[in-house]
């Protein structure tokens, strides 16, 4: 990382440094789902351990304590990231001797923290300080320059095999993992969270999010393991995915209805159609909300439901 200006001491996310309490493990044959601390809420995530010839951790973000214990017991050979977000990569530093892999479209966001900030679209000084403080001081995130691109769609761990399913949108290189023998999909941040899908990075893409959700539905897995709170889902899987997708259309309806009068992107963001309220730290969430609204405006204008009038004003057609 480059030299940085001094950072503020407290976490701008308003959350304490992650603790390791509350971790639950569940086995599916050679697969162990490690549900993250605080029910997998950010900055934790759920991790998957493949106990096979090539011992592998997917998304090392569940808990420092649990992952340290795993490394001591098994000596992990390989770490795979579903995408570049810090809550899925933050404990990778515990596996310095492991091979590390991510989809090539997300490679830059894992290899360096600077690359991560770039993919978030952080460019303003103040934002950069806030985000860096949260990432580096709060989460102890490090550069992972040894990370290599996942080149094969089929992954072999020894006896266990998995298919990497490219599900872009949340990030360009977001992937899910299908374990056919266990009829289990690790769906990472297609997470069925009550908030709904996230597409707030500079490089996120809402149309791709919707296509990726359909791709996941087509697999019809018996067991869905999400990256966060929903965790292990075995009942009404498709219904739950549909309800999650529906949140996108509810947001779009709020944006469309607000455009009965001409509004700019900032004007729309001030109405909080995504978060429904002002969320602190506002410099960060304002950027995310603007990015997400922009994705909806792209869809609405492409579908001819909304038109742009003037430099930065939008209105219903
Ligand atoms: Zn994510």
Coordinates of C-alpha atoms and ligand atoms in Angstrom, one line a residue:
X1 CA 0.0 0.0 0.0
X2 CA 1.0 3.6 -0.5
X3 CA 1.8 6.0 2.4
X4 CA -1.4 7.4 3.8
X5 CA -2.4 10.4 5.8
X6 CA -3.0 9.8 9.5
X7 CA -6.2 7.9 10.2
X8 CA -8.8 8.6 12.8
X9 CA -8.7 6.2 15.7
X10 CA -12.3 5.0 15.9
X11 CA -14.1 2.9 13.3
X12 CA -16.3 5.0 11.0
X13 CA -18.5 2.0 10.5
X14 CA -19.7 2.5 14.1
X15 CA -19.0 -1.1 14.8
X16 CA -16.3 -2.5 17.1
X17 CA -13.4 -4.6 15.9
X18 CA -14.8 -8.0 15.0
X19 CA -15.0 -10.5 17.8
X20 CA -14.9 -14.3 17.3
X21 CA -17.9 -15.2 19.5
X22 CA -21.0 -16.9 18.2
X23 CA -19.4 -19.2 15.6
X24 CA -21.4 -22.4 14.7
X25 CA -20.2 -25.2 12.5
X26 CA -22.4 -27.6 10.5
X27 CA -21.0 -30.5 8.5
X28 CA -22.2 -31.8 5.2
X29 CA -19.9 -34.8 4.6
X30 CA -16.5 -33.4 3.8
X31 CA -17.9 -29.8 3.8
X32 CA -18.0 -27.8 7.0
X33 CA -20.1 -24.6 7.0
X34 CA -18.7 -22.2 9.6
X35 CA -21.4 -19.6 10.3
X36 CA -19.7 -16.4 11.1
X37 CA -19.7 -14.4 14.4
X38 CA -22.6 -12.1 15.1
X39 CA -24.8 -14.4 12.9
X40 CA -22.6 -13.6 9.9
X41 CA -23.3 -9.9 10.0
X42 CA -20.8 -7.6 8.4
X43 CA -17.8 -7.5 8.9
X44 CA -18.2 -11.3 9.4
X45 CA -19.3 -13.7 6.8
X46 CA -20.0 -17.5 6.6
X47 CA -17.1 -19.6 5.5
X48 CA -16.9 -23.0 4.0
X49 CA -14.1 -25.5 4.7
X50 CA -13.5 -28.4 2.4
X51 CA -11.8 -31.3 4.3
X52 CA -10.2 -33.2 1.5
X53 CA -6.7 -33.8 0.0
X54 CA -6.5 -30.1 -0.8
X55 CA -7.8 -28.5 2.3
X56 CA -9.5 -25.4 1.3
X57 CA -11.3 -22.4 2.9
X58 CA -13.8 -20.5 0.9
X59 CA -14.3 -16.9 2.2
X60 CA -12.1 -16.6 5.3
X61 CA -14.2 -14.0 7.1
X62 CA -16.2 -16.0 9.7
X63 CA -14.0 -15.5 12.8
X64 CA -10.3 -15.1 13.6
X65 CA -10.5 -17.6 16.4
X66 CA -12.3 -20.3 14.3
X67 CA -10.0 -19.9 11.4
X68 CA -6.8 -19.9 13.5
X69 CA -8.0 -23.2 15.0
X70 CA -8.7 -24.6 11.6
X71 CA -5.2 -23.7 10.4
X72 CA -3.6 -25.2 13.4
X73 CA -5.5 -28.4 13.0
X74 CA -5.5 -28.9 9.3
X75 CA -2.9 -26.7 7.7
X76 CA -5.0 -25.1 4.9
X77 CA -3.6 -25.5 1.4
X78 CA -5.9 -23.2 -0.5
X79 CA -8.0 -20.2 0.1
X80 CA -10.7 -19.2 -2.4
X81 CA -12.6 -15.9 -2.3
X82 CA -16.1 -15.6 -3.7
X83 CA -15.4 -11.9 -4.5
X84 CA -13.1 -9.0 -3.4
X85 CA -15.2 -7.6 -0.5
X86 CA -13.3 -7.2 2.7
X87 CA -15.7 -9.1 4.9
X88 CA -14.9 -12.2 2.8
X89 CA -11.2 -11.8 2.7
X90 CA -10.2 -10.2 6.0
X91 CA -8.8 -13.2 7.7
X92 CA -6.8 -14.5 4.8
X93 CA -3.7 -13.2 6.5
X94 CA -4.0 -16.2 8.8
X95 CA -3.0 -18.4 5.9
X96 CA 0.2 -16.9 4.7
X97 CA 1.5 -20.2 3.1
X98 CA -1.8 -21.0 1.3
X99 CA -2.5 -20.6 -2.4
X100 CA -5.1 -17.9 -2.9
X101 CA -7.6 -17.6 -5.7
X102 CA -10.4 -15.3 -6.9
X103 CA -12.2 -14.8 -10.2
X104 CA -10.0 -12.8 -12.5
X105 CA -12.5 -9.9 -12.7
X106 CA -12.0 -9.3 -8.9
X107 CA -8.3 -10.0 -8.8
X108 CA -7.2 -6.3 -8.4
X109 CA -9.6 -5.8 -5.5
X110 CA -8.0 -8.7 -3.5
X111 CA -4.4 -8.2 -4.4
X112 CA -4.2 -4.7 -2.9
X113 CA -6.3 -2.5 -0.6
X114 CA -5.8 0.3 -3.1
X115 CA -7.3 -1.9 -5.8
X116 CA -10.2 -2.6 -3.5
X117 CA -10.8 1.1 -2.9
X118 CA -10.7 1.7 -6.7
X119 CA -13.4 -0.9 -7.3
X120 CA -15.5 0.7 -4.6
X121 CA -15.0 3.9 -6.5
X122 CA -13.5 5.8 -3.5
X123 CA -11.6 8.8 -4.8
X124 CA -12.4 11.8 -2.6
X125 CA -9.8 12.4 0.2
X126 CA -12.3 12.3 3.1
X127 CA -13.9 9.1 1.8
X128 CA -10.6 7.5 1.3
X129 CA -9.5 8.3 4.9
X130 CA -12.7 6.9 6.3
X131 CA -12.7 3.8 4.3
X132 CA -9.0 3.1 4.8
X133 CA -9.4 3.5 8.5
X134 CA -12.3 1.0 8.5
X135 CA -10.5 -1.5 6.4
X136 CA -6.9 -1.3 7.6
X137 CA -7.2 -0.3 11.3
X138 CA -10.7 -1.7 11.9
X139 CA -10.4 -5.0 10.0
X140 CA -6.6 -5.3 9.7
X141 CA -7.1 -5.9 6.0
X142 CA -3.9 -6.5 4.1
X143 CA -2.7 -6.7 0.5
X144 CA -2.8 -10.3 -0.8
X145 CA -0.5 -9.9 -3.8
X146 CA -0.1 -13.7 -4.0
X147 CA -3.7 -14.2 -5.2
X148 CA -4.1 -15.8 -8.6
X149 CA -7.1 -15.9 -10.9
X150 CA -9.4 -18.9 -10.9
X151 CA -9.0 -20.2 -14.4
X152 CA -11.0 -23.4 -14.3
X153 CA -14.7 -23.7 -13.9
X154 CA -14.4 -27.1 -12.4
X155 CA -12.6 -27.3 -9.1
X156 CA -11.1 -30.5 -7.6
X157 CA -10.2 -30.9 -3.9
X158 CA -9.4 -34.6 -4.2
X159 CA -12.6 -36.6 -3.9
X160 CA -14.7 -33.5 -3.7
X161 CA -15.5 -31.5 -6.8
X162 CA -17.2 -28.2 -7.3
X163 CA -18.3 -26.0 -10.1
X164 CA -17.5 -22.3 -10.0
X165 CA -20.6 -20.4 -11.2
X166 CA -19.8 -16.8 -12.3
X167 CA -22.6 -14.6 -10.8
X168 CA -21.5 -11.0 -11.5
X169 CA -23.3 -7.9 -10.5
X170 CA -22.6 -7.5 -6.8
X171 CA -19.0 -7.3 -8.0
X172 CA -17.7 -8.2 -11.5
X173 CA -16.1 -11.4 -10.4
X174 CA -18.6 -12.6 -7.9
X175 CA -18.9 -16.4 -8.0
X176 CA -21.0 -19.1 -6.3
X177 CA -19.8 -22.7 -5.8
X178 CA -21.9 -25.7 -6.6
X179 CA -21.0 -29.0 -4.9
X180 CA -23.0 -31.4 -7.0
X181 CA -22.5 -34.5 -4.7
X182 CA -23.8 -32.6 -1.7
X183 CA -26.5 -30.8 -3.7
X184 CA -25.2 -27.6 -2.0
X185 CA -24.5 -24.2 -3.3
X186 CA -22.4 -21.6 -1.5
X187 CA -24.0 -18.5 -2.8
X188 CA -21.8 -15.9 -1.0
X189 CA -23.4 -12.4 -1.4
X190 CA -26.5 -13.5 -3.2
X191 CA -27.2 -13.7 0.5
X192 CA -31.0 -13.5 0.8
X193 CA -30.5 -10.8 3.3
X194 CA -33.5 -8.7 4.4
X195 CA -31.7 -5.6 3.0
X196 CA -31.9 -7.1 -0.5
X197 CA -29.2 -7.3 -3.1
X198 CA -26.3 -4.9 -3.0
X199 CA -24.9 -3.2 -6.1
X200 CA -23.3 0.0 -4.6
X201 CA -19.7 -0.3 -5.8
X202 CA -18.5 1.7 -8.7
X203 CA -18.1 -1.5 -10.7
X204 CA -21.4 -3.2 -9.6
X205 CA -24.1 -3.9 -12.2
X206 CA -27.8 -4.3 -11.4
X207 CA -28.8 -6.0 -14.6
X208 CA -26.1 -8.6 -14.0
X209 CA -27.3 -9.0 -10.4
X210 CA -30.8 -10.0 -11.8
X211 CA -29.3 -12.4 -14.3
X212 CA -27.1 -14.0 -11.7
X213 CA -30.1 -14.5 -9.4
X214 CA -31.8 -16.3 -12.2
X215 CA -28.7 -18.4 -12.8
X216 CA -28.8 -19.4 -9.1
X217 CA -32.5 -20.2 -9.2
X218 CA -32.0 -22.6 -12.2
X219 CA -29.6 -24.7 -10.2
X220 CA -32.4 -25.5 -7.7
X221 CA -30.0 -26.6 -5.0
X222 CA -31.3 -28.5 -2.0
X223 CA -29.0 -26.7 0.3
X224 CA -28.1 -23.1 -0.1
X225 CA -25.4 -21.6 2.1
X226 CA -25.3 -17.8 1.9
X227 CA -22.5 -15.6 2.9
X228 CA -24.3 -13.9 5.8
X229 CA -27.3 -14.0 8.2
X230 CA -29.6 -16.3 6.3
X231 CA -26.9 -18.9 6.5
X232 CA -28.0 -22.5 5.7
X233 CA -31.3 -22.4 3.8
X234 CA -33.0 -25.8 3.1
X235 CA -36.7 -24.9 2.9
X236 CA -38.6 -22.8 0.3
X237 CA -35.2 -22.0 -1.2
X238 CA -36.7 -20.7 -4.5
X239 CA -39.4 -18.7 -2.8
X240 CA -36.8 -17.0 -0.6
X241 CA -34.6 -16.2 -3.6
X242 CA -37.6 -14.6 -5.4
X243 CA -38.5 -12.6 -2.3
X244 CA -34.9 -11.3 -2.2
X245 CA -35.0 -10.4 -5.9
X246 CA -38.4 -8.6 -5.3
X247 CA -36.6 -6.0 -3.1
X248 CA -34.9 -4.7 -6.2
X249 CA -38.2 -4.0 -7.9
X250 CA -39.6 -2.4 -4.7
X251 CA -36.6 0.0 -4.7
X252 CA -37.2 0.7 -8.4
X253 CA -40.9 1.4 -7.8
X254 CA -39.9 4.0 -5.1
X255 CA -37.4 5.6 -7.5
X256 CA -39.9 5.7 -10.4
X257 CA -42.7 7.2 -8.2
X258 CA -40.3 9.9 -6.9
X259 CA -39.7 10.9 -10.6
X260 CA -43.2 12.2 -11.1
X261 CA -41.3 15.4 -10.7
X262 CA -37.9 16.1 -12.2
X263 CA -35.1 15.1 -9.8
X264 CA -31.4 14.8 -10.0
X265 CA -29.4 11.9 -8.8
X266 CA -28.6 13.9 -5.7
X267 CA -32.2 14.8 -5.3
X268 CA -33.2 11.2 -5.5
X269 CA -30.4 10.1 -3.1
X270 CA -31.7 12.6 -0.5
X271 CA -35.0 10.7 -0.5
X272 CA -33.2 7.5 0.4
X273 CA -35.1 5.0 -1.8
X274 CA -32.6 2.3 -1.0
X275 CA -31.8 2.7 2.7
X276 CA -35.1 4.5 3.5
X277 CA -33.2 6.7 6.0
X278 CA -29.9 8.6 6.3
X279 CA -27.3 6.1 7.4
X280 CA -24.0 7.1 9.0
X281 CA -21.2 7.5 8.1
X282 CA -23.0 9.4 5.5
X283 CA -20.1 10.1 3.2
X284 CA -19.8 6.3 2.6
X285 CA -23.5 5.4 2.5
X286 CA -24.4 8.4 0.3
X287 CA -21.9 7.1 -2.3
X288 CA -23.3 3.6 -2.1
X289 CA -26.9 4.8 -2.4
X290 CA -26.1 7.1 -5.3
X291 CA -24.4 4.2 -7.1
X292 CA -27.3 2.0 -6.6
X293 CA -29.8 4.6 -7.7
X294 CA -27.7 5.2 -10.8
X295 CA -28.0 1.5 -11.6
X296 CA -31.8 1.8 -11.4
X297 CA -31.8 4.9 -13.6
X298 CA -29.8 3.1 -16.2
X299 CA -32.5 0.3 -16.3
X300 CA -35.5 2.7 -16.2
X301 CA -34.1 4.9 -19.0
X302 CA -33.2 1.8 -21.1
X303 CA -36.7 0.5 -20.7
X304 CA -38.1 3.9 -21.7
X305 CA -39.9 4.5 -18.4
X306 CA -37.8 7.4 -17.4
X307 CA -36.1 10.1 -19.5
X308 CA -33.2 12.4 -18.8
X309 CA -34.0 16.1 -19.1
X310 CA -31.1 18.5 -19.0
X311 CA -27.7 17.6 -17.6
X312 CA -28.7 15.7 -14.5
X313 CA -32.5 15.6 -14.2
X314 CA -34.7 12.6 -14.6
X315 CA -38.5 12.3 -14.9
X316 CA -41.1 9.7 -15.7
X317 CA -41.9 9.5 -19.4
Ligands
LIG1 ZN1 -19.9 -8.5 -1.0

